[in-house]
mmCIF file of C-alpha atoms in Angstrom:
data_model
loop_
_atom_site.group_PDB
_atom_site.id
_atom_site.type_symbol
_atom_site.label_atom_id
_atom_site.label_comp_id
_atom_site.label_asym_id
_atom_site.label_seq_id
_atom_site.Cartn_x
_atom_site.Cartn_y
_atom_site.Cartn_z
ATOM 1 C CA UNK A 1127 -1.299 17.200 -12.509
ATOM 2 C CA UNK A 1128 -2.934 14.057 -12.434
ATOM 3 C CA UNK A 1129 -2.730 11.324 -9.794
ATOM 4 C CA UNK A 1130 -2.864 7.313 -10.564
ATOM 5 C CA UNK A 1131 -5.414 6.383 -12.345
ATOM 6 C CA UNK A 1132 -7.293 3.191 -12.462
ATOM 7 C CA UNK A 1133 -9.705 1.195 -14.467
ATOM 8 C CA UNK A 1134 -12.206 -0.046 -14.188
ATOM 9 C CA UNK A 1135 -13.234 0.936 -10.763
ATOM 10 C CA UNK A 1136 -15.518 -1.949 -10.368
ATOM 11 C CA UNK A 1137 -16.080 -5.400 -12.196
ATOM 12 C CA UNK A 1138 -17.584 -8.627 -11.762
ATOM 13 C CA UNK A 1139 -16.260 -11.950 -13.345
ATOM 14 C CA UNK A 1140 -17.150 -15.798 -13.193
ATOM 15 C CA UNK A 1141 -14.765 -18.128 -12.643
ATOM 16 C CA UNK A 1142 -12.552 -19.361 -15.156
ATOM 17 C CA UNK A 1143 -12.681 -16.220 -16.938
ATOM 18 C CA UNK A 1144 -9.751 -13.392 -17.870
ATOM 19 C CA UNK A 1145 -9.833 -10.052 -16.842
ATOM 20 C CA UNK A 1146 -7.344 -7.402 -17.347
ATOM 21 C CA UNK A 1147 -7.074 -4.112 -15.217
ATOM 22 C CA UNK A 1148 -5.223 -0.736 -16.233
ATOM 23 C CA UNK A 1149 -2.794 1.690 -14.465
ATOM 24 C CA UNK A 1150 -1.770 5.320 -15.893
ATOM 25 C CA UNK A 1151 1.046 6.493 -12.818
ATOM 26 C CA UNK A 1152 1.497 10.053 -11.991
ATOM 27 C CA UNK A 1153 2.794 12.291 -14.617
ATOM 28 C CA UNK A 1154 6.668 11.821 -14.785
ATOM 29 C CA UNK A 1155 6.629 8.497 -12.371
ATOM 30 C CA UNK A 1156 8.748 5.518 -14.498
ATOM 31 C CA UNK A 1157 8.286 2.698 -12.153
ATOM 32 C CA UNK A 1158 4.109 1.113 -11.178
ATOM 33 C CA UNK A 1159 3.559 -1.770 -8.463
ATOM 34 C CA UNK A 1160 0.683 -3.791 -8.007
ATOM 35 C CA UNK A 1161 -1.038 -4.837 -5.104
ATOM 36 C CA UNK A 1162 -3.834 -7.188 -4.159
ATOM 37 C CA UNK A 1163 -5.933 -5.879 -0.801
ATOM 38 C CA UNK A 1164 -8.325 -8.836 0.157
ATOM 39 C CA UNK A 1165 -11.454 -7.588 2.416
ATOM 40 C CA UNK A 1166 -10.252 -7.219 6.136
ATOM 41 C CA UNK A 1167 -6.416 -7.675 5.088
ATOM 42 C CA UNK A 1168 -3.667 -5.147 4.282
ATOM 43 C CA UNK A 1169 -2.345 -4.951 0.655
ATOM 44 C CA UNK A 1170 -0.291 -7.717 -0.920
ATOM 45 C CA UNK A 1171 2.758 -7.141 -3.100
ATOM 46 C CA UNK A 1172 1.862 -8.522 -6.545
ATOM 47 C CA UNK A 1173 4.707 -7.331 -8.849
ATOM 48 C CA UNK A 1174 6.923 -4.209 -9.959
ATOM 49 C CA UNK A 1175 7.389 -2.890 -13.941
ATOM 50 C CA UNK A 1176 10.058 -0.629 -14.903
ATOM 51 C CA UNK A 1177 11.394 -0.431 -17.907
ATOM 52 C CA UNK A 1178 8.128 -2.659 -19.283
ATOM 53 C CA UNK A 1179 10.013 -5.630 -17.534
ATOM 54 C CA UNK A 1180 9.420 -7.444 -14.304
ATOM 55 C CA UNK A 1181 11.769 -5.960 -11.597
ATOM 56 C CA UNK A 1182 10.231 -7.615 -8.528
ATOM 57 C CA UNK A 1183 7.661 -10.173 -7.818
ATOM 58 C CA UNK A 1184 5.370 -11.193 -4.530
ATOM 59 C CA UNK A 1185 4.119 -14.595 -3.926
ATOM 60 C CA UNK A 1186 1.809 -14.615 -6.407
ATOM 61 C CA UNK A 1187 1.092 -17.564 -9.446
ATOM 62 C CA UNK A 1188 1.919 -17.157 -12.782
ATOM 63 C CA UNK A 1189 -2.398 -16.881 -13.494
ATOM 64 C CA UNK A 1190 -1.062 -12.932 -12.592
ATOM 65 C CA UNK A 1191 0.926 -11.133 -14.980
ATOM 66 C CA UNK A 1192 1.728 -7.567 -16.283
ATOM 67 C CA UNK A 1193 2.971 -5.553 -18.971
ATOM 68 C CA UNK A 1194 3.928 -2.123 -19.354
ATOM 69 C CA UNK A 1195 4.077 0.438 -22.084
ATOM 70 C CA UNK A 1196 6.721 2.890 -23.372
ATOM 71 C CA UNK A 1197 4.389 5.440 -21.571
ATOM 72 C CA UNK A 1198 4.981 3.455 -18.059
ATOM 73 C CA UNK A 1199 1.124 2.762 -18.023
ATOM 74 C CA UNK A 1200 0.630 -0.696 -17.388
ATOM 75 C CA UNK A 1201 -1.741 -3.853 -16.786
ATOM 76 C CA UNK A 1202 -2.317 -6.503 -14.916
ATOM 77 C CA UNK A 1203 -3.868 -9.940 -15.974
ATOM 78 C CA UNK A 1204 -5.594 -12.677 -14.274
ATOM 79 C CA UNK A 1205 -6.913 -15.830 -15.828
ATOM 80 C CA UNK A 1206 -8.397 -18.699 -14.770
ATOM 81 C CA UNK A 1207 -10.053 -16.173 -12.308
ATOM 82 C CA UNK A 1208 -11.156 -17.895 -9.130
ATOM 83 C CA UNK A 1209 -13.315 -16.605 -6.014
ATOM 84 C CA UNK A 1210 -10.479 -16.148 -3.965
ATOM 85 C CA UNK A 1211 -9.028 -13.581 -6.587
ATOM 86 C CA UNK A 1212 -12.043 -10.952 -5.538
ATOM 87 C CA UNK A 1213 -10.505 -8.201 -4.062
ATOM 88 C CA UNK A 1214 -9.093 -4.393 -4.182
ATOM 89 C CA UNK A 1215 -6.430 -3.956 -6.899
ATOM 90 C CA UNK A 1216 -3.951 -1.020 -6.033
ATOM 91 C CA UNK A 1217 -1.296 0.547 -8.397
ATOM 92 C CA UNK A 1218 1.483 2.696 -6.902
ATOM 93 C CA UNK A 1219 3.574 4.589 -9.046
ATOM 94 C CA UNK A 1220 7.084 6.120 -8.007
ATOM 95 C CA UNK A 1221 10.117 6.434 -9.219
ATOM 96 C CA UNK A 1222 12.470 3.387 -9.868
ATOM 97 C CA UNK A 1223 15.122 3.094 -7.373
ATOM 98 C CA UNK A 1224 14.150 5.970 -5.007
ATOM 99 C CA UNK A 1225 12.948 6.554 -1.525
ATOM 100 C CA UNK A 1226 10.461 8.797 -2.650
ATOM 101 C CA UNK A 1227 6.991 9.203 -1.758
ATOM 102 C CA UNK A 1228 4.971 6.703 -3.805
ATOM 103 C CA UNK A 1229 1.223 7.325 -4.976
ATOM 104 C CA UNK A 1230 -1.542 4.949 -4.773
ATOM 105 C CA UNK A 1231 -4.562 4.814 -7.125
ATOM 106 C CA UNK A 1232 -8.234 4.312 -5.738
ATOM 107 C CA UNK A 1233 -8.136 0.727 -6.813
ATOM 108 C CA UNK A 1234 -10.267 -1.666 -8.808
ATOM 109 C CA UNK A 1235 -13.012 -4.059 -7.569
ATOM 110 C CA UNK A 1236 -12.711 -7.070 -8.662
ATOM 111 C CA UNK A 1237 -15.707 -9.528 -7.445
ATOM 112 C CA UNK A 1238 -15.711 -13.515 -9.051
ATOM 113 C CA UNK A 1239 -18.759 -14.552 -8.873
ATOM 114 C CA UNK B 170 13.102 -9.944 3.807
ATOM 115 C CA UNK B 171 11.269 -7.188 5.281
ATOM 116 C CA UNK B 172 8.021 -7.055 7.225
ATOM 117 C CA UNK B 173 6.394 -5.121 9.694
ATOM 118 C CA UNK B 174 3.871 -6.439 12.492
ATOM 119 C CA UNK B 175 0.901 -4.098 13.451
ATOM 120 C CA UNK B 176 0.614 -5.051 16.959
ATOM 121 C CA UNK B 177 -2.906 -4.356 17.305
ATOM 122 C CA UNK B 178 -6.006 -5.169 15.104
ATOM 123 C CA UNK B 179 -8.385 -2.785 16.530
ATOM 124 C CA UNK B 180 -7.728 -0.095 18.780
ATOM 125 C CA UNK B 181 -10.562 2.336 20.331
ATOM 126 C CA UNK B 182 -10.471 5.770 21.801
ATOM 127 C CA UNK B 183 -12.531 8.378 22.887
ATOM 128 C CA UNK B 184 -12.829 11.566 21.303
ATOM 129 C CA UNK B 185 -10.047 14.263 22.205
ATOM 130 C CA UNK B 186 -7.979 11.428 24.071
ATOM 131 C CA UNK B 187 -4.321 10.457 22.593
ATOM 132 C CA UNK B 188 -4.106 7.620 20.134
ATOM 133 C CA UNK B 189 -1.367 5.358 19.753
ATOM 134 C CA UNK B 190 -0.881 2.592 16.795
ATOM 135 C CA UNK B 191 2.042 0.402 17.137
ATOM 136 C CA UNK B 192 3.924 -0.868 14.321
ATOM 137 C CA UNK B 193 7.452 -3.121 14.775
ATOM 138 C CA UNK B 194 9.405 -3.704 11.536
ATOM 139 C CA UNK B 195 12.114 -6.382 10.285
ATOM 140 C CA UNK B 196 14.735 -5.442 7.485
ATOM 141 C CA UNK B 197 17.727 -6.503 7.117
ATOM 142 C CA UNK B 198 18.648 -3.095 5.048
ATOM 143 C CA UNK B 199 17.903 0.455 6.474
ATOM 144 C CA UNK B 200 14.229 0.678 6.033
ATOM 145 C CA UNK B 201 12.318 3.273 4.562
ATOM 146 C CA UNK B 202 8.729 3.467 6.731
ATOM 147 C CA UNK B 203 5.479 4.768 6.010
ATOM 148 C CA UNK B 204 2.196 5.110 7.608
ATOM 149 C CA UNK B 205 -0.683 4.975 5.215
ATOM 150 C CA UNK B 206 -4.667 5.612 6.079
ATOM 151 C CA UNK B 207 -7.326 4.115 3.982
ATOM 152 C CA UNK B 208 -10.976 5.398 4.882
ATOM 153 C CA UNK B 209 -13.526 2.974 3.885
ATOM 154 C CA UNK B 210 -13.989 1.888 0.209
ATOM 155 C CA UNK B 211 -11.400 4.644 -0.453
ATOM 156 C CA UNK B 212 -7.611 4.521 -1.687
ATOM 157 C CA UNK B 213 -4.850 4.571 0.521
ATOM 158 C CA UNK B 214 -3.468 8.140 1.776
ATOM 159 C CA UNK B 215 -0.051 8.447 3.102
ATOM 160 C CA UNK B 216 0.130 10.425 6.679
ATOM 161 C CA UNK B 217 3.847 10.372 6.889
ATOM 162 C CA UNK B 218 7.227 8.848 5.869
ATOM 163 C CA UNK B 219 10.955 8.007 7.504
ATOM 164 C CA UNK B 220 13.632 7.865 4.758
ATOM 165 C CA UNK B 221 16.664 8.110 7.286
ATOM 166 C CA UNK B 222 16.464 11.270 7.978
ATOM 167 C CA UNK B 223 15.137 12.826 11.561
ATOM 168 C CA UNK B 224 13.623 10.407 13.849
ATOM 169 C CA UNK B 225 10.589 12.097 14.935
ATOM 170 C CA UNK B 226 8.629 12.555 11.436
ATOM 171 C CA UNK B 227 5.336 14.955 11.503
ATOM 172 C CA UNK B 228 3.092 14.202 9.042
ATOM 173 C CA UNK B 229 -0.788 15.106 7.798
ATOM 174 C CA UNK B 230 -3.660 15.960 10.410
ATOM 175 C CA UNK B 231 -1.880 15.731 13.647
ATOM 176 C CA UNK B 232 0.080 12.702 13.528
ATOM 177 C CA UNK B 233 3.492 11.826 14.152
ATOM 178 C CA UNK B 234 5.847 8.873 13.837
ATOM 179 C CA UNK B 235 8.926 8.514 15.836
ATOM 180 C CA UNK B 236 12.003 5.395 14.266
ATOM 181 C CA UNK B 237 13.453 3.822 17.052
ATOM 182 C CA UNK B 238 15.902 1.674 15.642
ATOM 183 C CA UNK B 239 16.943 -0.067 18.777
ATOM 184 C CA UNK B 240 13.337 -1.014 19.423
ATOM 185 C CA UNK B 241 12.508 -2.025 15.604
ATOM 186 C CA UNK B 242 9.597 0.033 16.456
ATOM 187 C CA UNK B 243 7.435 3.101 14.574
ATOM 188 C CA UNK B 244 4.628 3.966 16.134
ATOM 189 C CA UNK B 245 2.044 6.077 15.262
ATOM 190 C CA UNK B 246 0.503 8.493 17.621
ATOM 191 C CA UNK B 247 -1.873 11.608 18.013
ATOM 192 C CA UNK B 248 -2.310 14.045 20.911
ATOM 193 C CA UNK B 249 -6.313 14.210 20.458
ATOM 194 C CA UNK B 250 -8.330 12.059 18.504
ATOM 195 C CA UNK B 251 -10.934 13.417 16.300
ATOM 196 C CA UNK B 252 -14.044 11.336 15.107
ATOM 197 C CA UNK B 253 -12.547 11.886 11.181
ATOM 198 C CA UNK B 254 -9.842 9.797 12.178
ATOM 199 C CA UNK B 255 -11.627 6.638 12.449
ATOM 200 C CA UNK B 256 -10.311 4.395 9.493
ATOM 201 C CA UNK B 257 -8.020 1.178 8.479
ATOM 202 C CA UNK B 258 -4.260 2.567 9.261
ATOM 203 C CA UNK B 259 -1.186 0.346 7.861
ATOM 204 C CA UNK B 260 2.219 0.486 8.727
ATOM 205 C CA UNK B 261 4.880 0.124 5.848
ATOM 206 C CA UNK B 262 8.230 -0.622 5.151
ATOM 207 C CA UNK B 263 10.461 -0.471 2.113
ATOM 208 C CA UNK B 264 13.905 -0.997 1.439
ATOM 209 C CA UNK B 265 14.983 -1.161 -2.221
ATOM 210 C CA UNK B 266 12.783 0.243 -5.049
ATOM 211 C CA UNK B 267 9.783 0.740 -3.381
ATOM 212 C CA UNK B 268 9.052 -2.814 -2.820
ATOM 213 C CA UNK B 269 6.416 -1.886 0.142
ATOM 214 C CA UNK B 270 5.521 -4.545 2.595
ATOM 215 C CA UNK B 271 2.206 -3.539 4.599
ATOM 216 C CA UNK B 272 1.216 -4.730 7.908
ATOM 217 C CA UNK B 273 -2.218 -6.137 8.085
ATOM 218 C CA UNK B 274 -3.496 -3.325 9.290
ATOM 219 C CA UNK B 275 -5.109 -1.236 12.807
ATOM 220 C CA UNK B 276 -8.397 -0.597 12.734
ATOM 221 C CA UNK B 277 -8.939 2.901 14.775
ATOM 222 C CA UNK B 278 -12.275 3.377 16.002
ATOM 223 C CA UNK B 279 -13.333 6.712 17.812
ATOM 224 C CA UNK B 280 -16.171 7.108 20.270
ATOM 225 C CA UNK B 281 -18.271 10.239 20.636
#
């Protein structure tokens, strides 16, 4: 049974430029999170898909968005990419709605350069 | 909204001596907690979780968590440290769809 998956695992962009990252939850998980972890800082709530909608969203600008598929994997965009968007993306998968354990992928890099 | 505070940045123990990681929370809901480990450049592993049930929750490699609701308060804490434990621990809290707020995070360090 496989975990979250992630991809890329590491990137480098320049500024100003677009990159999109990809999230495949756990097998029979509905509901994937994202979350921005900046070097030396804890993870930062970015926004929640269910149902390929928006459920929830952190304090994050519209340069961030999602989208999620009819098979709950999902995406996240950035444009307009600038240094301070180099960090650790996470993607947690769970179920929508319950207190149930949620699963965390190893993350992408993302360096801007 | 809910947030927790991670009262300590960096904490440091010897080998074989208890550790203790201290973790308040805010929610204006009944909180679901977590404690999560992240070794470096690895993913996040989750060492245990309260979802309102007992108050003292065991979870992976020794640790346990106890909820005091009265103090706000879930600290983490281990009879004997191990060198393996040394690594970036957060403190969690979620309320409604798993919507997790982290703390910034303890930094556990473990001498020989």
């Amino acid at each position: 049974d496989a975990g979250v998956t992630q991809s890329p695992t590491h990137l480098i962009k320049t500024r100003g430029q677009q990159v999109t990252l990809r999230c495949s939850p756990k097998s029979g998980h509905d509901t994937v999170s994202w979350y921005q972890q900046a070097l030396g800082q804890g993870p930062q709530f970015i926004f929640q898909y269910y149902e390929e909608e928006e459920r929830q969203r952190g304090n994050f600008p519209d340069r961030f968005s999602g989208h999620q598929f009819p098979n709950y994997s999902s995406e996240l965009n950035v444009n307009a990419l600038l240094l301070g968007d180099s960090a650790l993306y996470l993607c947690a998968s769970s179920f929508f709605g319950a207190k149930d354990t949620i699963y965390f992928g190893e993350g992408s890099w993302l360096t801007v350069v | 909204a809910q947030s927790v505070t991670q009262l300590d940045s960096h904490v440091s123990v010897s080998e074989g001596t208890p550790v203790l990681l201290r973790c308040n929370y805010s929610s204006s809901y009944s909180p679901s907690l977590f404690w999560y480990v992240q070794h470096p450049n690895k993913g996040l592993q989750l060492l245990l979780k309260y979802t309102s049930a007992a108050t003292l929750v065991k979870g992976i490699n020794g640790f346990e968590a106890e909820f005091k609701k009265s103090e706000t308060s879930f600290h983490l804490t281990k009879p004997s440290a191990h060198m393996s434990d040394a690594a970036e621990y957060f403190c969690v809290v979620s309320v409604f769809n798993n919507d997790m707020r982290f703390g910034a995070g303890t930094r556990l360090t473990v001498k020989p």
